[in-house]
């Protein structure tokens, strides 16, 4: 359900998913939590993402106010991406996802080991 005034979902969970609900955006956030990165650094650090998809996701995140794109007037051009305060405010969500993933890995290992 969307709020008719500003086209933002009413449900806070839906708002969050709208902004970061893709696999790629979460992984971009993970990488940028460690600090500013150049485009090719992000491309190399996110396994399986194409240049086109990375560009699209970064543009979307910039539009949503999660990322700042800084272009330096150099040859060759240098472009850096940094999380905004809004982007950094998602750290507790990524931390919770990390913790959950670690617990899940342990459960799966235990269940696999107990099947002997």
XYZ file of N, CA, C and O in Angstrom:
464
model
N 0.840 -1.173 0.000
C 0.000 0.000 0.000
C 0.886 1.237 0.000
O 1.832 1.343 0.763
N 0.580 2.176 -0.853
C 1.382 3.391 -0.975
C 0.633 4.584 -0.410
O -0.576 4.672 -0.481
N 1.397 5.501 0.130
C 0.872 6.754 0.615
C 0.607 7.635 -0.608
O 1.506 7.871 -1.409
N -0.598 8.106 -0.778
C -0.965 8.833 -1.999
C -0.232 10.161 -2.146
O -0.063 10.650 -3.247
N 0.243 10.741 -1.056
C 0.889 12.056 -1.130
C 2.241 12.023 -1.824
O 2.535 12.851 -2.668
N 3.084 11.065 -1.484
C 4.451 11.098 -1.993
C 4.914 9.791 -2.622
O 6.080 9.616 -2.892
N 3.994 8.877 -2.859
C 4.290 7.615 -3.525
C 5.286 6.749 -2.753
O 5.954 5.910 -3.327
N 5.418 6.990 -1.451
C 6.259 6.171 -0.588
C 5.357 5.148 0.087
O 4.281 5.498 0.565
N 5.799 3.896 0.139
C 4.973 2.890 0.809
C 4.677 3.291 2.260
O 5.483 3.942 2.908
N 3.539 2.881 2.759
C 3.156 3.171 4.135
C 3.965 2.304 5.102
O 4.395 2.763 6.149
N 4.189 1.061 4.742
C 4.881 0.107 5.602
C 6.393 0.393 5.623
O 7.034 0.430 4.571
N 6.988 0.598 6.804
C 8.422 0.865 6.895
C 9.301 -0.250 6.314
O 10.347 0.028 5.722
N 8.875 -1.497 6.463
C 9.643 -2.605 5.899
C 9.646 -2.511 4.375
O 10.675 -2.699 3.727
N 8.499 -2.177 3.804
C 8.407 -2.030 2.348
C 9.264 -0.859 1.859
O 9.890 -0.943 0.800
N 9.315 0.217 2.628
C 10.172 1.361 2.267
C 11.623 0.901 2.187
O 12.329 1.176 1.211
N 12.062 0.191 3.229
C 13.445 -0.287 3.266
C 13.733 -1.213 2.100
O 14.759 -1.081 1.419
N 12.819 -2.146 1.826
C 13.016 -3.062 0.703
C 13.035 -2.328 -0.634
O 13.766 -2.713 -1.546
N 12.240 -1.293 -0.752
C 12.232 -0.501 -1.978
C 13.608 0.118 -2.232
O 14.078 0.164 -3.365
N 14.259 0.550 -1.159
C 15.557 1.223 -1.301
C 16.728 0.254 -1.434
O 17.675 0.534 -2.170
N 16.696 -0.859 -0.698
C 17.873 -1.741 -0.676
C 17.518 -3.201 -0.912
O 18.303 -4.088 -0.591
N 16.383 -3.475 -1.495
C 15.890 -4.838 -1.604
C 16.553 -5.714 -2.643
O 16.238 -6.885 -2.726
N 17.477 -5.187 -3.407
C 18.122 -6.048 -4.398
C 19.421 -6.620 -3.834
O 20.072 -6.017 -2.986
N 19.781 -7.777 -4.321
C 21.035 -8.427 -3.930
C 22.214 -7.483 -4.142
O 23.085 -7.353 -3.280
N 22.214 -6.802 -5.262
C 23.364 -5.973 -5.614
C 23.493 -4.761 -4.712
O 24.598 -4.385 -4.322
N 22.373 -4.132 -4.373
C 22.459 -2.948 -3.513
C 22.999 -3.303 -2.136
O 23.785 -2.562 -1.564
N 22.590 -4.441 -1.608
C 23.101 -4.880 -0.310
C 24.610 -5.088 -0.386
O 25.354 -4.679 0.511
N 25.073 -5.712 -1.457
C 26.508 -5.968 -1.596
C 27.294 -4.679 -1.834
O 28.421 -4.536 -1.349
N 26.710 -3.733 -2.545
C 27.349 -2.424 -2.724
C 27.457 -1.724 -1.372
O 28.508 -1.170 -1.028
N 26.375 -1.757 -0.604
C 26.407 -1.168 0.738
C 27.491 -1.815 1.591
O 28.242 -1.135 2.291
N 27.566 -3.139 1.540
C 28.591 -3.865 2.303
C 29.983 -3.339 1.985
O 30.784 -3.075 2.879
N 30.265 -3.154 0.705
C 31.588 -2.684 0.299
C 31.839 -1.229 0.704
O 32.930 -0.889 1.142
N 30.821 -0.394 0.568
C 31.001 1.031 0.880
C 30.989 1.320 2.380
O 31.419 2.394 2.800
N 30.527 0.374 3.194
C 30.585 0.555 4.653
C 32.027 0.690 5.126
O 32.300 1.271 6.162
N 32.958 0.150 4.347
C 34.380 0.212 4.693
C 35.037 1.510 4.231
O 36.221 1.716 4.490
N 34.294 2.339 3.520
C 34.840 3.617 3.073
C 34.650 3.827 1.582
O 34.087 3.007 0.871
N 35.145 4.952 1.125
C 35.031 5.380 -0.270
C 35.719 4.373 -1.192
O 36.802 3.885 -0.894
N 35.066 4.104 -2.323
C 35.635 3.187 -3.314
C 35.469 3.769 -4.708
O 34.500 4.468 -4.992
N 36.395 3.416 -5.566
C 36.277 3.754 -6.981
C 35.429 2.685 -7.661
O 35.247 1.582 -7.138
N 34.915 3.044 -8.838
C 34.010 2.156 -9.568
C 34.623 0.779 -9.778
O 33.991 -0.247 -9.498
N 35.862 0.727 -10.263
C 36.472 -0.569 -10.577
C 36.784 -1.369 -9.313
O 36.800 -2.600 -9.354
N 37.026 -0.691 -8.201
C 37.204 -1.405 -6.930
C 35.905 -2.129 -6.554
O 35.934 -3.276 -6.108
N 34.791 -1.437 -6.735
C 33.497 -2.060 -6.454
C 33.243 -3.223 -7.402
O 32.808 -4.295 -6.989
N 33.532 -3.010 -8.666
C 33.315 -4.043 -9.676
C 34.100 -5.314 -9.342
O 33.577 -6.429 -9.441
N 35.343 -5.152 -8.905
C 36.179 -6.302 -8.568
C 35.760 -6.977 -7.272
O 35.928 -8.183 -7.109
N 35.219 -6.218 -6.340
C 34.918 -6.771 -5.015
C 33.536 -7.414 -4.922
O 33.252 -8.108 -3.947
N 32.682 -7.205 -5.926
C 31.331 -7.784 -5.906
C 31.261 -8.858 -6.982
O 31.145 -8.571 -8.175
N 31.345 -10.082 -6.539
C 31.404 -11.229 -7.445
C 30.121 -11.361 -8.268
O 29.033 -11.392 -7.713
N 30.283 -11.395 -9.599
C 29.165 -11.673 -10.491
C 28.409 -10.464 -11.008
O 27.548 -10.599 -11.870
N 28.721 -9.282 -10.515
C 27.999 -8.084 -10.985
C 28.632 -7.590 -12.285
O 29.856 -7.607 -12.442
N 27.789 -7.182 -13.220
C 28.301 -6.630 -14.476
C 28.501 -5.121 -14.323
O 27.934 -4.492 -13.426
N 29.279 -4.560 -15.210
C 29.532 -3.119 -15.208
C 28.213 -2.354 -15.368
O 27.980 -1.358 -14.685
N 27.357 -2.842 -16.256
C 26.077 -2.187 -16.525
C 25.189 -2.190 -15.275
O 24.611 -1.149 -14.911
N 25.087 -3.332 -14.615
C 24.234 -3.434 -13.427
C 24.798 -2.590 -12.296
O 24.051 -1.889 -11.592
N 26.110 -2.606 -12.106
C 26.721 -1.775 -11.063
C 26.416 -0.306 -11.310
O 26.034 0.422 -10.386
N 26.545 0.130 -12.541
C 26.238 1.519 -12.889
C 24.783 1.849 -12.575
O 24.493 2.879 -11.953
N 23.859 0.979 -12.969
C 22.430 1.208 -12.718
C 22.130 1.276 -11.224
O 21.392 2.161 -10.767
N 22.702 0.345 -10.467
C 22.439 0.300 -9.030
C 23.015 1.526 -8.323
O 22.368 2.113 -7.444
N 24.217 1.938 -8.703
C 24.825 3.123 -8.091
C 24.024 4.383 -8.419
O 23.831 5.241 -7.552
N 23.542 4.489 -9.642
C 22.720 5.650 -10.012
C 21.434 5.696 -9.187
O 21.014 6.747 -8.720
N 20.811 4.539 -9.024
C 19.589 4.453 -8.232
C 19.857 4.822 -6.772
O 19.089 5.571 -6.148
N 20.946 4.331 -6.235
C 21.305 4.625 -4.845
C 21.657 6.096 -4.665
O 21.370 6.688 -3.627
N 22.262 6.685 -5.680
C 22.566 8.124 -5.633
C 21.261 8.926 -5.654
O 21.089 9.868 -4.867
N 20.341 8.540 -6.507
C 19.038 9.218 -6.600
C 18.272 9.124 -5.280
O 17.615 10.079 -4.863
N 18.392 7.988 -4.605
C 17.690 7.775 -3.338
C 18.405 8.399 -2.139
O 17.925 8.308 -1.010
N 19.565 8.999 -2.376
C 20.279 9.679 -1.301
C 21.133 8.775 -0.435
O 21.536 9.169 0.663
N 21.449 7.575 -0.923
C 22.263 6.641 -0.150
C 23.751 6.758 -0.453
O 24.590 6.425 0.381
N 24.071 7.247 -1.656
C 25.450 7.285 -2.136
C 25.747 8.665 -2.717
O 24.878 9.284 -3.348
N 26.979 9.103 -2.514
C 27.471 10.329 -3.161
C 28.476 9.899 -4.223
O 29.354 9.075 -3.966
N 28.322 10.464 -5.401
C 29.238 10.200 -6.521
C 30.086 11.431 -6.720
O 29.564 12.527 -6.939
N 31.405 11.258 -6.630
C 32.309 12.393 -6.819
C 33.182 12.129 -8.030
O 33.872 11.116 -8.106
N 33.111 13.062 -8.998
C 33.900 12.955 -10.224
C 35.044 13.959 -10.136
O 34.824 15.146 -9.876
N 36.253 13.487 -10.361
C 37.430 14.351 -10.335
C 37.781 14.752 -11.763
O 37.778 13.904 -12.662
N 38.087 16.031 -11.984
C 38.421 16.502 -13.341
C 39.855 16.115 -13.720
O 40.746 16.947 -13.759
N 40.044 14.830 -13.959
C 41.358 14.305 -14.308
C 41.248 13.479 -15.587
O 40.166 13.089 -15.981
N 42.411 13.222 -16.175
C 42.467 12.318 -17.314
C 43.449 11.218 -16.948
O 44.604 11.519 -16.638
N 43.027 9.966 -16.917
C 41.661 9.491 -17.132
C 40.754 9.899 -15.969
O 41.234 10.147 -14.859
N 39.445 9.955 -16.228
C 38.509 10.387 -15.192
C 38.548 9.448 -13.977
O 38.716 8.241 -14.116
N 38.413 10.040 -12.809
C 38.350 9.263 -11.570
C 37.005 9.552 -10.916
O 36.626 10.710 -10.742
N 36.277 8.492 -10.598
C 34.964 8.617 -9.957
C 35.002 7.794 -8.677
O 35.430 6.638 -8.683
N 34.560 8.410 -7.578
C 34.522 7.722 -6.293
C 33.106 7.733 -5.735
O 32.344 8.673 -5.971
N 32.802 6.684 -4.989
C 31.490 6.549 -4.366
C 31.658 6.422 -2.859
O 32.526 5.687 -2.380
N 30.812 7.165 -2.155
C 30.835 7.186 -0.695
C 29.401 7.120 -0.200
O 28.498 7.699 -0.819
N 29.191 6.452 0.930
C 27.858 6.440 1.531
C 27.558 7.785 2.175
O 28.442 8.410 2.768
N 26.337 8.211 2.044
C 25.859 9.408 2.751
C 25.557 9.004 4.197
O 25.629 7.825 4.559
N 25.184 9.969 5.010
C 24.762 9.657 6.379
C 23.563 8.699 6.347
O 23.472 7.783 7.158
N 22.663 8.925 5.393
C 21.509 8.039 5.239
C 21.963 6.617 4.901
O 21.478 5.638 5.465
N 22.910 6.505 3.989
C 23.449 5.194 3.639
C 24.133 4.527 4.819
O 23.956 3.334 5.068
N 24.916 5.297 5.554
C 25.595 4.758 6.735
C 24.613 4.324 7.809
O 24.904 3.410 8.589
N 23.441 4.941 7.835
C 22.449 4.581 8.850
C 21.894 3.164 8.631
O 21.235 2.620 9.509
N 22.206 2.549 7.489
C 21.774 1.179 7.207
C 22.724 0.133 7.800
O 22.459 -1.061 7.722
N 23.803 0.563 8.421
C 24.778 -0.368 8.994
C 24.154 -1.365 9.959
O 24.463 -2.561 9.887
N 23.272 -0.957 10.877
C 22.675 -1.958 11.769
C 21.906 -3.051 11.024
O 21.884 -4.207 11.460
N 21.313 -2.707 9.899
C 20.594 -3.708 9.102
C 21.584 -4.699 8.500
O 21.371 -5.917 8.559
N 22.678 -4.204 7.937
C 23.690 -5.095 7.383
C 24.348 -5.929 8.471
O 24.617 -7.115 8.272
N 24.592 -5.346 9.644
C 25.154 -6.096 10.768
C 24.218 -7.228 11.173
O 24.659 -8.354 11.425
N 22.919 -6.940 11.236
C 21.935 -7.973 11.598
C 21.910 -9.075 10.539
O 21.810 -10.262 10.878
N 22.011 -8.712 9.274
C 22.043 -9.709 8.203
C 23.292 -10.588 8.322
O 23.235 -11.803 8.121
N 24.413 -9.967 8.661
C 25.660 -10.708 8.838
C 25.512 -11.720 9.973
O 25.855 -12.900 9.818
N 25.021 -11.256 11.107
C 24.844 -12.142 12.265
C 23.894 -13.294 11.937
O 24.155 -14.443 12.294
N 22.793 -12.995 11.287
C 21.836 -14.032 10.922
C 22.487 -15.050 9.981
O 22.308 -16.259 10.132
N 23.241 -14.549 9.008
C 23.926 -15.429 8.061
C 24.936 -16.341 8.748
O 25.061 -17.521 8.398
N 25.661 -15.808 9.725
C 26.614 -16.623 10.484
C 25.890 -17.725 11.254
O 26.323 -18.878 11.268
N 24.776 -17.389 11.898
C 23.998 -18.386 12.639
C 23.452 -19.453 11.688
O 23.476 -20.646 11.995
N 22.981 -19.028 10.536
C 22.435 -19.965 9.551
C 23.517 -20.944 9.084
O 23.269 -22.141 8.957
N 24.722 -20.411 8.815
C 25.823 -21.278 8.389
C 26.112 -22.344 9.442
O 26.319 -23.505 9.110
N 26.111 -21.957 10.715
C 26.375 -22.910 11.801
C 25.285 -23.972 11.874
O 25.575 -25.156 12.034
N 24.030 -23.547 11.748
C 22.911 -24.493 11.784
C 23.029 -25.486 10.629
O 22.847 -26.688 10.807
N 23.334 -24.996 9.444
C 23.453 -25.869 8.268
C 24.618 -26.838 8.428
O 24.504 -28.006 8.068
N 25.740 -26.355 8.991
C 26.883 -27.233 9.230
C 26.527 -28.323 10.226
O 26.865 -29.481 10.028
N 25.849 -27.932 11.295
C 25.459 -28.907 12.317
C 24.492 -29.937 11.754
O 24.633 -31.132 12.003
N 23.501 -29.470 10.999
C 22.527 -30.413 10.444
C 23.182 -31.340 9.423
O 22.828 -32.506 9.326
N 24.142 -30.827 8.681
C 24.863 -31.657 7.698
C 25.707 -32.715 8.426
O 25.755 -33.871 8.025
N 26.362 -32.315 9.514
C 27.210 -33.235 10.267
C 26.404 -34.290 11.012
O 26.887 -35.374 11.278
N 25.171 -33.985 11.361
C 24.336 -34.929 12.100
C 23.616 -35.920 11.196
O 22.914 -36.790 11.678
N 23.787 -35.811 9.896
C 23.123 -36.725 8.956
C 23.940 -37.984 8.684
O 23.589 -38.759 7.818
N 25.015 -38.168 9.396
C 25.838 -39.367 9.161
C 25.192 -40.586 9.721
O 24.645 -40.803 10.640
